[in-house]
Short mmCIF file of C-alpha atoms and ligand atoms in Angstrom, two decimals:
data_model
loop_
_atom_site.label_atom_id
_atom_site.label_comp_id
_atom_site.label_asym_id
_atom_site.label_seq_id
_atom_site.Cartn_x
_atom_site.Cartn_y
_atom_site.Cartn_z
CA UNK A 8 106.51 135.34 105.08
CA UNK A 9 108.45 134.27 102.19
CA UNK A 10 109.87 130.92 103.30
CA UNK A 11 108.14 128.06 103.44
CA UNK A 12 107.92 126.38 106.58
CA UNK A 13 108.37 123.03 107.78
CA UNK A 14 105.61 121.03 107.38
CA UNK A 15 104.19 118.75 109.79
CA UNK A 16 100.54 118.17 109.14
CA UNK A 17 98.87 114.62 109.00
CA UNK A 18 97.17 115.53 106.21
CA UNK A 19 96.66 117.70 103.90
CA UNK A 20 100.33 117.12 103.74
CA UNK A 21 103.60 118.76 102.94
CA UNK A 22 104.88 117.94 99.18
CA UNK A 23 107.84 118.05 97.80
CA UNK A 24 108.88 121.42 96.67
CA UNK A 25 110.46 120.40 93.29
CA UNK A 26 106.82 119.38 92.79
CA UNK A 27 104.83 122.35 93.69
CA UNK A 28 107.45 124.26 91.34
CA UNK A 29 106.62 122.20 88.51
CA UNK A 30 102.85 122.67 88.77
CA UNK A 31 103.65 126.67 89.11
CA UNK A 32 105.56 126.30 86.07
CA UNK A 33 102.79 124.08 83.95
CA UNK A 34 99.88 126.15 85.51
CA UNK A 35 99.58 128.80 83.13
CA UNK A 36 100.07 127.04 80.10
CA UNK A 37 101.08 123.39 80.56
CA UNK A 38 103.44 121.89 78.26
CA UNK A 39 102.79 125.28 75.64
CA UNK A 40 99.61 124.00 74.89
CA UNK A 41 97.90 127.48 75.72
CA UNK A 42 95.97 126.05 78.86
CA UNK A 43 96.35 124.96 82.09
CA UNK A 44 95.10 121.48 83.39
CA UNK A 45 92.28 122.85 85.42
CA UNK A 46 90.68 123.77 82.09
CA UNK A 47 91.64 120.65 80.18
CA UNK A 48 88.57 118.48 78.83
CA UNK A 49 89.28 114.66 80.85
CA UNK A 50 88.43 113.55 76.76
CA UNK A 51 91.15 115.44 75.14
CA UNK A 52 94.25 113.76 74.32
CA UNK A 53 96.63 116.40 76.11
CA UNK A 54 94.64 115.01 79.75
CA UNK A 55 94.17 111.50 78.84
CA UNK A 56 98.28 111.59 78.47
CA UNK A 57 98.62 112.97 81.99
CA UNK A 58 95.82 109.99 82.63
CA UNK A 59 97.94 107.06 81.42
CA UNK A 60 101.59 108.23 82.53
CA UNK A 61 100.53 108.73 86.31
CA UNK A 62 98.60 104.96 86.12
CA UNK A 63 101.37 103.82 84.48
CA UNK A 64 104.01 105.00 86.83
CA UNK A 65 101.74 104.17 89.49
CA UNK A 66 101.55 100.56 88.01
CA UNK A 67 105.28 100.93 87.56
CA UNK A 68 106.61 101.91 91.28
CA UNK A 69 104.29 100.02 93.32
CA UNK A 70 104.23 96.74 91.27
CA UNK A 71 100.86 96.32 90.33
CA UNK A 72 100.12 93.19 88.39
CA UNK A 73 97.79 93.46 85.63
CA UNK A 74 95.23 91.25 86.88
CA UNK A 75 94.36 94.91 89.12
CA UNK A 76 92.85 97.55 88.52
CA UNK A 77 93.57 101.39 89.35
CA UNK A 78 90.66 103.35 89.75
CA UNK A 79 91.66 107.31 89.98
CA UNK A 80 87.68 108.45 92.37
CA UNK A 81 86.47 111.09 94.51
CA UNK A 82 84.77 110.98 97.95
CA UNK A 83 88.02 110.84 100.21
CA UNK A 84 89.00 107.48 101.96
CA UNK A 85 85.65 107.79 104.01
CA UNK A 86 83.43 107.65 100.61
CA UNK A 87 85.54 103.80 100.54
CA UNK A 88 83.96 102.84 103.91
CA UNK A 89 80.41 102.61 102.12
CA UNK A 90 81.84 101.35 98.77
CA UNK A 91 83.72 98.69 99.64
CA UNK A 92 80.75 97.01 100.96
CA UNK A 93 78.48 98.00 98.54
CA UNK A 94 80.64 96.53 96.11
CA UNK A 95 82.70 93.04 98.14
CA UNK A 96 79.52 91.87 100.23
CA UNK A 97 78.29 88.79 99.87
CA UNK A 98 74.45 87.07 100.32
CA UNK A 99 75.04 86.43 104.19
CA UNK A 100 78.74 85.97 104.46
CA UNK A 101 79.93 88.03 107.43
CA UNK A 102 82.85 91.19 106.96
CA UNK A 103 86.23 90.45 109.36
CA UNK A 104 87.21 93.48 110.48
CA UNK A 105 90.57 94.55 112.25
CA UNK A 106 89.56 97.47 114.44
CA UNK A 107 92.65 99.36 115.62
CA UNK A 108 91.26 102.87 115.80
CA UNK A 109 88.84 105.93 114.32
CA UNK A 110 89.38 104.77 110.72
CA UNK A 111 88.13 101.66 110.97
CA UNK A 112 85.65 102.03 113.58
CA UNK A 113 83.71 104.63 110.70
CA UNK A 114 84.19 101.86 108.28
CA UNK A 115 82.86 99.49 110.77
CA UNK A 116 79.29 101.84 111.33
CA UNK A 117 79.13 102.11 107.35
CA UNK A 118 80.21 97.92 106.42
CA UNK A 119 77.45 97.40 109.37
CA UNK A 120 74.45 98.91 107.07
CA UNK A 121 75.06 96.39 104.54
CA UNK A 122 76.77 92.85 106.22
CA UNK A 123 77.25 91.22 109.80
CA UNK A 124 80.41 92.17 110.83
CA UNK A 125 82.51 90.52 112.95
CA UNK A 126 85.32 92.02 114.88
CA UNK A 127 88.09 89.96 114.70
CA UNK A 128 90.30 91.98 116.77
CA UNK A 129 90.71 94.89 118.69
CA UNK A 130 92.81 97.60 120.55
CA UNK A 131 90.31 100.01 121.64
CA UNK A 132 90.82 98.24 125.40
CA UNK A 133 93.83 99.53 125.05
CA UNK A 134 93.02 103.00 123.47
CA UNK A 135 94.27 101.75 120.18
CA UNK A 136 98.26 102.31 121.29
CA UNK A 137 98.98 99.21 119.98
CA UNK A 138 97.70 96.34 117.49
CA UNK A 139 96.23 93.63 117.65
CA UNK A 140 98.67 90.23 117.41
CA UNK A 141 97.94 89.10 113.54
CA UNK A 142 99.33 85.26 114.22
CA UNK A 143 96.41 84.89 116.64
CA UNK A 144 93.51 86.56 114.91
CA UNK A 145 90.69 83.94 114.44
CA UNK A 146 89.35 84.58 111.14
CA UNK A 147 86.00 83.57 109.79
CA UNK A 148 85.62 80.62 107.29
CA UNK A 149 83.11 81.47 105.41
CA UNK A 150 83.74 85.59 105.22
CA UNK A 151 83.41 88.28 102.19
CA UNK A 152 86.20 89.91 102.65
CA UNK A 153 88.88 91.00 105.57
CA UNK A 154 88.86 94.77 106.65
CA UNK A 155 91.50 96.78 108.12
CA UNK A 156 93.68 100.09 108.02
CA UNK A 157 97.51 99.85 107.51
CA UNK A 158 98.13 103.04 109.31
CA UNK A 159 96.50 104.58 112.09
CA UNK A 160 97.44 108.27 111.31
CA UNK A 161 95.31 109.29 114.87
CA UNK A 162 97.20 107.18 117.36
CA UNK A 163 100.48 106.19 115.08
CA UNK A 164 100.25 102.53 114.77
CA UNK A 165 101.56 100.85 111.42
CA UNK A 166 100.94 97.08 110.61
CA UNK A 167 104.78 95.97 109.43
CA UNK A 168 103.07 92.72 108.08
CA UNK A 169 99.38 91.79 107.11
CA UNK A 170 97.23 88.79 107.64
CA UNK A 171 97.26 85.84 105.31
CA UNK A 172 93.42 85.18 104.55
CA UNK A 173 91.62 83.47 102.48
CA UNK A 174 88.95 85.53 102.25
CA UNK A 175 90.37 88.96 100.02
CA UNK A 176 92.00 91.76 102.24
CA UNK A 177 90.56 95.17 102.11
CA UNK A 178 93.19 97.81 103.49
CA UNK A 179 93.07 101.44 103.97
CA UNK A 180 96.35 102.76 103.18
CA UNK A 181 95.43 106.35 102.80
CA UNK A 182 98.53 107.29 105.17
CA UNK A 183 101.33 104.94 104.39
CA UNK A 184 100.52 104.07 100.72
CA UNK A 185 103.54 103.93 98.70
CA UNK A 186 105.67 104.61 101.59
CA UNK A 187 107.14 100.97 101.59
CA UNK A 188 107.15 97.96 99.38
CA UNK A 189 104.31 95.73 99.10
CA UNK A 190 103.49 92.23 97.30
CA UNK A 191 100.24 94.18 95.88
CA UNK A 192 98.93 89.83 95.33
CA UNK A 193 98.24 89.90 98.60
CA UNK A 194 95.56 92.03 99.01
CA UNK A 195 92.18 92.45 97.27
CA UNK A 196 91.83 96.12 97.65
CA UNK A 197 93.90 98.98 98.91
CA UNK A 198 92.62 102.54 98.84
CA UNK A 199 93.50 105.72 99.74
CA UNK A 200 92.85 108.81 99.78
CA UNK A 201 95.82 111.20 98.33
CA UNK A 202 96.32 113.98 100.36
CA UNK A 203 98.42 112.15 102.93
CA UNK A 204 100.90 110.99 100.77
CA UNK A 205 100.62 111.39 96.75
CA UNK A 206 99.03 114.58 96.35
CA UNK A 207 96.29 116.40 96.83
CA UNK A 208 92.82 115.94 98.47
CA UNK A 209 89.79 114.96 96.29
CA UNK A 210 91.51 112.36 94.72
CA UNK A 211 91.00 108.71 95.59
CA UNK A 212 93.50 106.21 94.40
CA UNK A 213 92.06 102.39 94.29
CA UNK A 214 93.61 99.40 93.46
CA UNK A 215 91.55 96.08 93.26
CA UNK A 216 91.92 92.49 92.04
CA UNK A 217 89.80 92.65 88.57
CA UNK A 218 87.65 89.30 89.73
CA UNK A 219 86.36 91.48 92.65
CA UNK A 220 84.57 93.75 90.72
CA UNK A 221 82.08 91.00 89.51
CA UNK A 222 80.43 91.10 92.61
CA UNK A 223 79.69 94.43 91.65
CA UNK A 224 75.54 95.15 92.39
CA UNK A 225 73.90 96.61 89.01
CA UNK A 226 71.12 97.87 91.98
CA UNK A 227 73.25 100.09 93.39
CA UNK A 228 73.85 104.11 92.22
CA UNK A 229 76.10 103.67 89.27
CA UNK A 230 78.80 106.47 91.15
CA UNK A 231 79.06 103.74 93.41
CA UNK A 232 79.92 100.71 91.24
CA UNK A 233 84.06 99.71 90.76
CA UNK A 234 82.76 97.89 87.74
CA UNK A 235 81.21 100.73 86.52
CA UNK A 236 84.55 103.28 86.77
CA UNK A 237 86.49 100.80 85.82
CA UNK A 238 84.61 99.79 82.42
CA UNK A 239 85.10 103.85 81.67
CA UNK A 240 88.51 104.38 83.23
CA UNK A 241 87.83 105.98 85.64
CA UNK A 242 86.00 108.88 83.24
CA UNK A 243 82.21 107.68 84.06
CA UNK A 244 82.34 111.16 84.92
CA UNK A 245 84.71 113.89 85.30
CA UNK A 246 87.72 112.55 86.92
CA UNK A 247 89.82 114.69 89.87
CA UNK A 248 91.65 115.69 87.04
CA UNK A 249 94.62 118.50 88.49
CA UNK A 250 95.05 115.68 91.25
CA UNK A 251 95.50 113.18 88.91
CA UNK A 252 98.19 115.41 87.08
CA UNK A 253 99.73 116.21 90.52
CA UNK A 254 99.64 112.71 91.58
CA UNK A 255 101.34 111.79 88.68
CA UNK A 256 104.20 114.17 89.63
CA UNK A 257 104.34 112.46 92.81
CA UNK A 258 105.02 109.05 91.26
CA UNK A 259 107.99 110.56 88.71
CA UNK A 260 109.29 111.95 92.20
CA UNK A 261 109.25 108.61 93.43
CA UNK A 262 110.55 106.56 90.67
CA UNK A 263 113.49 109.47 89.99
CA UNK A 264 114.10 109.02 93.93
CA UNK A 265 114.82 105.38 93.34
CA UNK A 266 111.22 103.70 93.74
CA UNK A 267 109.85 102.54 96.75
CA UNK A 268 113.06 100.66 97.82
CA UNK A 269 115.14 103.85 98.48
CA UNK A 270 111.84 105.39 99.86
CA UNK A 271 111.43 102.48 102.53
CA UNK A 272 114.72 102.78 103.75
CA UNK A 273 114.81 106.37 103.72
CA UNK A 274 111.10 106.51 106.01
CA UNK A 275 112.53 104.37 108.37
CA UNK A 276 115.67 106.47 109.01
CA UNK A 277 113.45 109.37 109.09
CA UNK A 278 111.26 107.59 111.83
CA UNK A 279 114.29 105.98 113.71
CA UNK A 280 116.32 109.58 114.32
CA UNK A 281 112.91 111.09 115.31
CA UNK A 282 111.86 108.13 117.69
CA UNK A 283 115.16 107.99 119.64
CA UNK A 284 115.08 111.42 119.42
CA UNK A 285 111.93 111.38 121.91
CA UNK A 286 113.43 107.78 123.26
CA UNK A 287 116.52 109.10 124.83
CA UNK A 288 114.76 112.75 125.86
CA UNK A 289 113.79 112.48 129.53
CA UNK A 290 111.31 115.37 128.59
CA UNK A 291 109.33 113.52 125.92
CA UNK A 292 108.26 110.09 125.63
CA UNK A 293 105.88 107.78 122.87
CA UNK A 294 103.02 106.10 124.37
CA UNK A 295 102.76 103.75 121.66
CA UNK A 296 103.64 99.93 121.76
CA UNK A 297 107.45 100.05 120.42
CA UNK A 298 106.80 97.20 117.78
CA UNK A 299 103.49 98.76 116.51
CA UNK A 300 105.29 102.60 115.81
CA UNK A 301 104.29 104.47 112.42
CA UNK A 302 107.01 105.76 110.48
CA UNK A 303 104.52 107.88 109.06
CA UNK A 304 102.68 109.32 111.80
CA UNK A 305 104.91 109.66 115.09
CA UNK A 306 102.99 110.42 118.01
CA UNK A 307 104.48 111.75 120.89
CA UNK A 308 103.92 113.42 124.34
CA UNK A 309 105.51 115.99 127.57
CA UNK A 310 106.10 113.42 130.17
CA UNK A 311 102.83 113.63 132.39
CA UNK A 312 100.97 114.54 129.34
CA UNK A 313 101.73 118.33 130.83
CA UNK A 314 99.71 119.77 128.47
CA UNK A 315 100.58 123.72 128.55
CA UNK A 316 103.97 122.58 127.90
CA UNK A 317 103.17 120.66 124.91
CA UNK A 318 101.07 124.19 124.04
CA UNK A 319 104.72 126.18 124.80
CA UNK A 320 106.34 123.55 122.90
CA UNK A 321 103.88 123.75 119.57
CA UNK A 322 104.23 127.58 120.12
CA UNK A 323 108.02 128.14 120.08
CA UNK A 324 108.04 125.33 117.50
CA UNK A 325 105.66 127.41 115.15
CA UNK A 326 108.22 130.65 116.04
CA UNK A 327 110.93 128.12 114.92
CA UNK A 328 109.03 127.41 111.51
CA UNK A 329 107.95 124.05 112.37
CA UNK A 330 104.11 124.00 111.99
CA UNK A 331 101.10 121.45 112.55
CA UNK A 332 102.89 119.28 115.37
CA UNK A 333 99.28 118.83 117.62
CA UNK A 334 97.88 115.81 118.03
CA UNK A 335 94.75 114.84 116.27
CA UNK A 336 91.76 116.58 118.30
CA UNK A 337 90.49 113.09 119.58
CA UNK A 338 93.96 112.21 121.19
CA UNK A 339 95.69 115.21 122.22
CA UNK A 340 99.29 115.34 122.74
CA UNK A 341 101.82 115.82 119.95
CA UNK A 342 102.09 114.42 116.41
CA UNK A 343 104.65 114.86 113.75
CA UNK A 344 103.64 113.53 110.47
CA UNK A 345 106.55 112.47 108.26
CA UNK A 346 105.39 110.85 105.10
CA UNK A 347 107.52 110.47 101.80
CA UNK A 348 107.72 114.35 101.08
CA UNK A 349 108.86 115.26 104.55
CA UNK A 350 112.93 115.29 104.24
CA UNK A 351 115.34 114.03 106.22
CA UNK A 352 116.29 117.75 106.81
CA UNK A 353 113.77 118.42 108.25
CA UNK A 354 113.04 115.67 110.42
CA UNK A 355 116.75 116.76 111.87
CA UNK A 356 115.44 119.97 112.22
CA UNK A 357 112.63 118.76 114.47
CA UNK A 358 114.89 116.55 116.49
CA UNK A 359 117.45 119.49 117.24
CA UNK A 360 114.44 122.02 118.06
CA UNK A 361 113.20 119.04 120.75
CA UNK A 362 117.03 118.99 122.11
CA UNK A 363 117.07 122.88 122.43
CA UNK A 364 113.48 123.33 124.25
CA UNK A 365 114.04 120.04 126.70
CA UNK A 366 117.02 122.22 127.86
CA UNK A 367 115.45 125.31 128.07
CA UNK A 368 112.17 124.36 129.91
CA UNK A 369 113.71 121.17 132.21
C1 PLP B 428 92.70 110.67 106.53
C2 PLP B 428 92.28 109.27 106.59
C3 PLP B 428 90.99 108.86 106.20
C4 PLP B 428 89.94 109.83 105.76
O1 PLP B 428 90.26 110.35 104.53
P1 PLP B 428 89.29 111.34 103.72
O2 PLP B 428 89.95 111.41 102.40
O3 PLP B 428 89.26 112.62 104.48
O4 PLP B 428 87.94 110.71 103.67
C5 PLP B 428 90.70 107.52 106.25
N1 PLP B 428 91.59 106.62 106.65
C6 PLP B 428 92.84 106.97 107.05
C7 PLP B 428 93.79 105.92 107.50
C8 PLP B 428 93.22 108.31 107.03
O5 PLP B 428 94.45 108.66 107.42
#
């Protein structure tokens, strides 16, 4: 095969192929400096470059104020789950957590070893197809910090607006970060990890309020410590250092798109065509709550949750060169992940393949 095909995986995700060309380009010899990135020392002045341009465009597109940190770590998203409370607990005070679905209920069983947690909401009752109403969440008065996930890439649930706490807000945005605008003041920390939507794995992008990291633990393994990456920037150690330089192209893509203004509009197009798509198919339909929908992660199924014809469909798709459209493993069903790098294009491409089949199989 010698075309590439369309994309659809939750994650590792598609990028953009401007993107991929440029690394192919720089990976023999980046910028005729005789080496490739890969073999780069994280001291030398060639990688720290790469280094401060991707934080600063980072800094740059999503807004961050300068009383935050970024922190460029390894260890995925789930390596978060124990460091957030290893790091943001306090003597006694009790975690909030919002639990809308696999993501946070691992967070939940790691934030558990070190606080009381209490559960603040939840939409497992109703298999996590919709979330939880934030104007009537009780919180906690006396809490460390609020937990939740911005994205449910399983089930395809997307907050469109977050709690106002007092205690600081934790999010996981590891599948809709950067794919909309954000007042980055609101929240104490956001992570992610990057293979979803900046870049790819192995690379975990964190962004925290500076005062948060004084209730770093000096007990604790120093790997673990904010405080301590972020006293070294982020080179404690040896940084993910060719994600960092492909994250970085991510972030000129972005801010040569038009930042995350043009990006936001253009992700909820992308999720609007595909959505009435299934809407206004009588073979398909979305068994998630219409206000809660993803625009990242649209989740979809055969009415009667026919299952060999969701196999026929993810077959003829695949013969069609549209790939990875199964649901996540725990869910079942269909699934067609459509973050930033996924084009409008081919988002059409998907809708027209779903008009063709419903005609041929009804
Ligand atoms: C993929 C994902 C994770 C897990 O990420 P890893 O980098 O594999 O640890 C956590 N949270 C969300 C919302 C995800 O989509």
């Amino acid at each position: 095969m010698n075309k590439r095909v369309v994309n659809f995986s939750a994650g590792p995700s598609t990028l953009p192929l401007s993107i991929l060309e440029q690394a192919q380009q720089d990976l023999v010899n980046w910028k005729g400096k005789g080496l490739s990135v890969m073999e780069m020392s994280h001291r030398s002045k060639e990688f720290v470059s790469i280094y401060e341009h991707a934080e600063q465009q980072l800094r740059k597109i999503a807004n961050i104020p300068e009383d935050y940190d970024v922190l460029f770590l390894q260890g995925g998203a789930s390596l978060q789950f124990s460091m957030v409370p290893l790091n943001l607990s306090l003597n006694g005070a009790p975690v909030d957590l919002i639990n809308t679905g696999s993501w946070t209920k691992k967070a939940l069983k790691e934030i558990s070893k070190v606080s009381k947690v209490n559960v603040v909401a939840s939409t497992e009752d109703a298999n996590f197809l919709s979330l939880p109403e934030i104007d009537s969440i009780q919180f906690s008065e006396n809490a460390a910090y609020t937990y939740m996930c911005s994205n449910n890439t399983i089930f395809g649930t997307q907050f469109k607006s977050f709690p106002k706490t007092v205690a600081p807000l934790v999010v996981d945005m590891s599948s809709d970060i950067l794919s909309r605008r954000l007042n980055i003041s609101d929240f104490g920390v956001i992570f992610a990890g990057a293979q979803k939507n900046i870049g790819p794995s192995g690379l975990t992008i964190v962004i925290i309020r500076k005062d948060l990291m004084e209730r770093s633990n000096s007990e604790n393994p120093s790997m673990l410590q904010y405080k301590i990456h972020s006293d070294n920037t982020s080179m404690y150690n040896t940084p993910p250092t060719f994600g960092i330089y492909m994250a970085g192209l991510m972030f000129d893509w972005i801010d040569e798109q038009g930042g995350l203004e043009v990006i936001e509009h253009k992700n909820e197009l992308k999720a609007k065509i595909l959505y009435d798509a299934i809407d206004s198919n009588e073979m398909f339909y979305c068994p998630v709550a219409h206000a809660d929908r993803s625009n990242m992660n649209v989740v979809f199924r055969v009415q009667g949750n026919h299952v060999e014809l969701e196999d026929t469909f993810m077959k003829e798709a695949k013969e069609a060169g549209l790939t990875e459209l199964k649901g996540h493993r725990s869910v079942g069903g269909l699934r067609a992940s459509i973050y930033n790098a996924q084009s409008h294009e081919n988002v059409t491409a998907l809708v027209e393949f779903m008009d063709t089949f419903s005609k041929k199989h009804s």
